[in-house]
Short mmCIF file of C-alpha atoms in Angstrom, two decimals:
data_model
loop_
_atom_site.label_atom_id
_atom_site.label_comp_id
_atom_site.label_asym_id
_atom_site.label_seq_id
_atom_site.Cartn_x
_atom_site.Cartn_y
_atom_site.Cartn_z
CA UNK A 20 -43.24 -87.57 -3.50
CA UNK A 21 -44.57 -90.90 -5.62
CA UNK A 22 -45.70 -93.01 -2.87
CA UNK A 23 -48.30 -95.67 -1.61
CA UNK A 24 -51.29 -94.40 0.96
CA UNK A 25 -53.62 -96.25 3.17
CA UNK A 26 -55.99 -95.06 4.75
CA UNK A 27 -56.98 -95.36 7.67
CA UNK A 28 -53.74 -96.00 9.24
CA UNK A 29 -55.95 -97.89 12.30
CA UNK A 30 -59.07 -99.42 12.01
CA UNK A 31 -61.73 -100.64 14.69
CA UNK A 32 -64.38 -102.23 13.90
CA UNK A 33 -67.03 -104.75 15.39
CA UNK A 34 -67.56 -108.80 15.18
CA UNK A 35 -69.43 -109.49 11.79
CA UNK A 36 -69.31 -105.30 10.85
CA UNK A 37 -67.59 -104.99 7.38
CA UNK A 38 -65.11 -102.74 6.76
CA UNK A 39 -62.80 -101.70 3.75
CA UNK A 40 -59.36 -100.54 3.77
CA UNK A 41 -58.40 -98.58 0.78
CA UNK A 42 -54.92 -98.03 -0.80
CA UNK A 43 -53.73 -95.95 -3.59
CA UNK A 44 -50.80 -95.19 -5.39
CA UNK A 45 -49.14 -92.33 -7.23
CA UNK A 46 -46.18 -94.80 -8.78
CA UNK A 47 -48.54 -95.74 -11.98
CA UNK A 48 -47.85 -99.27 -10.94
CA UNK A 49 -49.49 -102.03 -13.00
CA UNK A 50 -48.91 -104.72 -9.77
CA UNK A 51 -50.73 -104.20 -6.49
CA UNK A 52 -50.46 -106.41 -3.93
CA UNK A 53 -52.78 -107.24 -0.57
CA UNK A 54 -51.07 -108.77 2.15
CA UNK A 55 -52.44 -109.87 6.06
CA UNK A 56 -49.38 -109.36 8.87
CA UNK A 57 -50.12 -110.97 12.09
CA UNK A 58 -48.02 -110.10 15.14
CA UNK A 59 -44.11 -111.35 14.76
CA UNK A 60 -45.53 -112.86 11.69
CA UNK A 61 -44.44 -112.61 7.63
CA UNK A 62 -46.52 -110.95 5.53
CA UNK A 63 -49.17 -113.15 3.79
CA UNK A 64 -50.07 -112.77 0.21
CA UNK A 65 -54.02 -112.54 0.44
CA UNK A 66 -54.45 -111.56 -3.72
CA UNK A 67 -52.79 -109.09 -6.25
CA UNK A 68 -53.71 -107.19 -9.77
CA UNK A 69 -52.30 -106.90 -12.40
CA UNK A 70 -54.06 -104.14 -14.06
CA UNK A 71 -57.51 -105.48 -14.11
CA UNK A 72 -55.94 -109.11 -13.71
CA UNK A 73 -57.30 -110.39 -10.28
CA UNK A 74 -55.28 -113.32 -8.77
CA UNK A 75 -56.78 -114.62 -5.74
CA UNK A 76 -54.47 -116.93 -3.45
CA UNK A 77 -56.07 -120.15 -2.65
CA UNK A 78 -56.08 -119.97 0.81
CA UNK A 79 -57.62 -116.29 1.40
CA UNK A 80 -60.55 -116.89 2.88
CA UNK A 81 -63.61 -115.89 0.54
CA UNK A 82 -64.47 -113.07 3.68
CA UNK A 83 -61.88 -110.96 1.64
CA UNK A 84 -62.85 -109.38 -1.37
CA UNK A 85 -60.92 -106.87 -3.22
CA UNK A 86 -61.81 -104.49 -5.92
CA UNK A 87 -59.39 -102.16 -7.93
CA UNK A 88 -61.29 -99.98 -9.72
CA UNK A 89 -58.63 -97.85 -11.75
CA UNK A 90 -54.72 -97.85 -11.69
CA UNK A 91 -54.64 -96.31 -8.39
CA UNK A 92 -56.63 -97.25 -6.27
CA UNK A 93 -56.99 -101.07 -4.68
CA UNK A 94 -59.71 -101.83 -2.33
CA UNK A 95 -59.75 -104.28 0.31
CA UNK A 96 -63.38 -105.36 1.29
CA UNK A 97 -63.78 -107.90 4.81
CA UNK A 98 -67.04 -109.10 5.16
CA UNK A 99 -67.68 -110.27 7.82
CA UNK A 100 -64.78 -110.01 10.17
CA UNK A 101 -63.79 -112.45 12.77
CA UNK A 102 -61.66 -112.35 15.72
CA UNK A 103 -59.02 -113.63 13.82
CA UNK A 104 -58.55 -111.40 11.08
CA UNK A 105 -57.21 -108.43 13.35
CA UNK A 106 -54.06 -107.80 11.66
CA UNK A 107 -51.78 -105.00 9.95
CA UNK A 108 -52.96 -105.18 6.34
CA UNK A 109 -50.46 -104.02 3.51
CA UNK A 110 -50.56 -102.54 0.13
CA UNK A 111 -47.59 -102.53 -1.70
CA UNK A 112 -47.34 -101.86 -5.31
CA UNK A 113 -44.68 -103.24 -7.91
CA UNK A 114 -44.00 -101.56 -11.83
CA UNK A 115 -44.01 -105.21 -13.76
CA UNK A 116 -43.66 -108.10 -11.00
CA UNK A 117 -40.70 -110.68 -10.17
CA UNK A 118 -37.39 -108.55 -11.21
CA UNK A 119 -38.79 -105.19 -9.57
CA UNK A 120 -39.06 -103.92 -6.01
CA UNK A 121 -42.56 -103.88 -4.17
CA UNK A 122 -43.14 -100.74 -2.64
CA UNK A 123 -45.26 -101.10 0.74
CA UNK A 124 -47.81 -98.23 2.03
CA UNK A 125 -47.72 -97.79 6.09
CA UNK A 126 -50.31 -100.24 6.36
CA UNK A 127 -53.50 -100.45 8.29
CA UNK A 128 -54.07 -101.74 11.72
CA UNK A 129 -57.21 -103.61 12.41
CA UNK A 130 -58.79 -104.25 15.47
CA UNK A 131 -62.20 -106.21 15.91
CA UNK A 132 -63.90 -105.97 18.89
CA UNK B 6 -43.79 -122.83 -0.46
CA UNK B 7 -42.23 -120.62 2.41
CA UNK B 8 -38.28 -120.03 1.96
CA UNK B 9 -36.80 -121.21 5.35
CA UNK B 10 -34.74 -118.21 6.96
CA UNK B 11 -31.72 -118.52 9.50
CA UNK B 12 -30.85 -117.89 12.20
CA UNK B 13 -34.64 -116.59 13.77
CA UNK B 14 -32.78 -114.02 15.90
CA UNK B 15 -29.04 -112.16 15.79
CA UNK B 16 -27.80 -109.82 18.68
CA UNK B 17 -24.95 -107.74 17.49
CA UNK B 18 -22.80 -105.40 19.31
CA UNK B 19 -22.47 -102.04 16.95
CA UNK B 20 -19.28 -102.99 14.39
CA UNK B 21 -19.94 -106.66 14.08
CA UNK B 22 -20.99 -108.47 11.57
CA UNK B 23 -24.04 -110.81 10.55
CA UNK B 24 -24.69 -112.80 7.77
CA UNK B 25 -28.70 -114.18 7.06
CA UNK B 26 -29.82 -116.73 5.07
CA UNK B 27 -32.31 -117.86 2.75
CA UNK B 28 -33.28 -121.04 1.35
CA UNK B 29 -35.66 -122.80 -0.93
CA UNK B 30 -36.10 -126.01 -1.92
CA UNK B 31 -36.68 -124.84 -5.76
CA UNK B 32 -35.13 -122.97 -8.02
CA UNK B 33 -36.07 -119.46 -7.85
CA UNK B 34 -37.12 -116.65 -10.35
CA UNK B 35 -35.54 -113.93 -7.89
CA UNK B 36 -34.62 -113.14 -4.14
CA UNK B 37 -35.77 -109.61 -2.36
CA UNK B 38 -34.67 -108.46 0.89
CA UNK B 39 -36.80 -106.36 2.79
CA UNK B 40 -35.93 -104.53 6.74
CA UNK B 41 -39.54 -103.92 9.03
CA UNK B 42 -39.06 -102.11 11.84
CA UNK B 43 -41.27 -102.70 14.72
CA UNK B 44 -44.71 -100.97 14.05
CA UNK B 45 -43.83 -99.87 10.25
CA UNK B 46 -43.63 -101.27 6.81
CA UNK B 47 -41.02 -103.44 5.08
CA UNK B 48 -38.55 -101.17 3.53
CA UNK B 49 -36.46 -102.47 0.06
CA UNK B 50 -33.23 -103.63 0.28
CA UNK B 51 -32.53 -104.79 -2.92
CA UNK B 52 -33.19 -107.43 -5.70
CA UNK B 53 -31.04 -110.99 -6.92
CA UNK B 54 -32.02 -112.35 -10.24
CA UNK B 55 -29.01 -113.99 -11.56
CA UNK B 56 -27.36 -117.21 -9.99
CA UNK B 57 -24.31 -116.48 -8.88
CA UNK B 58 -24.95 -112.66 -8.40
CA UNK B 59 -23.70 -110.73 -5.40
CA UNK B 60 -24.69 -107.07 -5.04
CA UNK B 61 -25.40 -104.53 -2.93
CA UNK B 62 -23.37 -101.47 -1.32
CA UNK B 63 -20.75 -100.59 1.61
CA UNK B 64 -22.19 -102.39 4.31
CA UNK B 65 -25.17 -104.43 3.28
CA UNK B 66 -24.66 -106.63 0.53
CA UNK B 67 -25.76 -110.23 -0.10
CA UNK B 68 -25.68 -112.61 -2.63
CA UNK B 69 -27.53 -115.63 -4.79
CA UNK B 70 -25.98 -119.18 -5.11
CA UNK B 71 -25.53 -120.64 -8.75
CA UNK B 72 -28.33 -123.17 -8.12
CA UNK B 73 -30.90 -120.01 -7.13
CA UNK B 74 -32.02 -121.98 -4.62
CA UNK B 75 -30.42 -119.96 -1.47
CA UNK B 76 -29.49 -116.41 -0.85
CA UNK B 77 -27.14 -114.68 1.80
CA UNK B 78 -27.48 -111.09 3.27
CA UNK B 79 -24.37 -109.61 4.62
CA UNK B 80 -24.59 -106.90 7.08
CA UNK B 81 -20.94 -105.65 7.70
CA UNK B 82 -19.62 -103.15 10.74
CA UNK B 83 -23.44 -102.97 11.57
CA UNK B 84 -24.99 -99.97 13.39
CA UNK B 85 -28.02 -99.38 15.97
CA UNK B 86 -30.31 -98.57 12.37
CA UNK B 87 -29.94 -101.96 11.23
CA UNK B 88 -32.32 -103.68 14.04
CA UNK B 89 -35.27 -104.79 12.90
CA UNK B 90 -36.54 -107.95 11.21
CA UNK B 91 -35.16 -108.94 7.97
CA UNK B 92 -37.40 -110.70 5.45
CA UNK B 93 -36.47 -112.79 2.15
CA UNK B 94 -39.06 -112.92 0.16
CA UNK B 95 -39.34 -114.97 -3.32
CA UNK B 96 -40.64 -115.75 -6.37
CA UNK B 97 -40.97 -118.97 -7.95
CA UNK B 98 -39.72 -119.73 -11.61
CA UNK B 99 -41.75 -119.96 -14.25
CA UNK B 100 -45.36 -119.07 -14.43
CA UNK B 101 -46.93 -115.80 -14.63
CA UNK B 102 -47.33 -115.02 -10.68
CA UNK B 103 -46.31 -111.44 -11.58
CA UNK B 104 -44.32 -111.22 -8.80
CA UNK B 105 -46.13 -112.38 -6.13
CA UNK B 106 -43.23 -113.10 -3.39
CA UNK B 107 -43.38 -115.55 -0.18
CA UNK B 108 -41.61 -114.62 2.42
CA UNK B 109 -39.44 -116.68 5.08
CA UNK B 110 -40.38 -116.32 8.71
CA UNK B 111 -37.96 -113.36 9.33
CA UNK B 112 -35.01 -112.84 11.31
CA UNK B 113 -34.92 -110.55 13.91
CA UNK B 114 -31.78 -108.52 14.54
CA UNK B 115 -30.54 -106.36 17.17
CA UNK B 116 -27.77 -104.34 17.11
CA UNK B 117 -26.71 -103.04 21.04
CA UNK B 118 -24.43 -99.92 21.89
#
């Protein structure tokens, strides 16, 4: 089945230790979408591609980087990770943008210890 | 700007009915609805574009005002699989934001025996 992957589905890692979570898709999606969940929280927009288009959000910290290398795959990249960025972390993918559904992956759980 | 969601929490006996709402203070480009169960990743309910539209199916349906500016899911005769936290999410008009959505704050439903 066409479908959105992360991997890992949990991730620990240490203060300051960078890590990368990795999505990819089998939709041939042009959108892909990062977002940050925090506990009983919304999901938070951190950037999103179109194609090769990066759009950063102004408030994503510049610790995040993202890198999409070809059509499916989407890379997220944290620095130097705080305390505060443990989080569930989701990719979800969308054909054009506004007028279609976004398709979310299972996510990834981070930890930081 | 975050769409403001209400109520924050519904508790249902199985068969009743909810209704959840959505509003903006700006006319939007389009309304999704999205259910996230605990621990897994928000699932597509469906899409509004048009003001004044009201889709959906047999028991969930919802609908967008003629303004665009608030939407309405309708959860009829609801059963134990429809707990979970609802989420609006939306996109602004005009622009090219590709679809980037901001979501409300969720509302959190619970459907009892």
């Amino acid at each position: 089945d066409a479908m959105v992957i992360q991997n890992p589905r949990y991730q620990v890692t240490q203060f300051g230790k960078p890590v990368t979570l990795s999505c990819s898709q089998t939709l041939n999606h042009n959108v892909m979408y990062w977002y940050q969940q925090k506990s009983s929280q919304a999901p938070k927009l951190l950037f999103h591609y179109y194609d090769k288009d990066f759009n950063n959000e102004a408030d994503t910290p510049d610790n995040f980087q993202s890198r999409r290398p070809n059509t499916s795959f989407c890379f997220l990249d944290i620095r130097s990770p705080g305390l505060g960025d443990a989080a569930m972390y989701l990719c979800a993918t969308s054909r054009t943008g506004g007028s279609q559904p976004q398709h979310f992956g299972d996510g990834t759980r981070l930890s930081i210890l | 700007q975050q769409p403001v969601q209400s109520p924050q929490a519904v508790i249902l006996r199985e068969g009743e009915d909810a209704v959840i709402n959505c509003s903006s203070s700006k006319a939007l480009y389009s309304v999704h609805w999205y259910r996230q169960k605990h621990g897994e990743a928000p699932v597509f309910l469906m899409i509004l574009l048009k003001g004044g539209e009201q889709k959906g199916h047999e028991k969930i349906s919802a609908s967008f005002n003629e303004k665009k500016q608030q939407s309405s899911l309708y959860l009829t005769a609801s059963q134990l699989s429809y707990s979970g936290t609802y989420f609006c999410g939306t996109a602004n008009a005009g622009g090219t934001s590709y679809g980037k959505l901001t979501f409300g704050q969720g509302t959190i439903l619970t459907v009892h025996p």
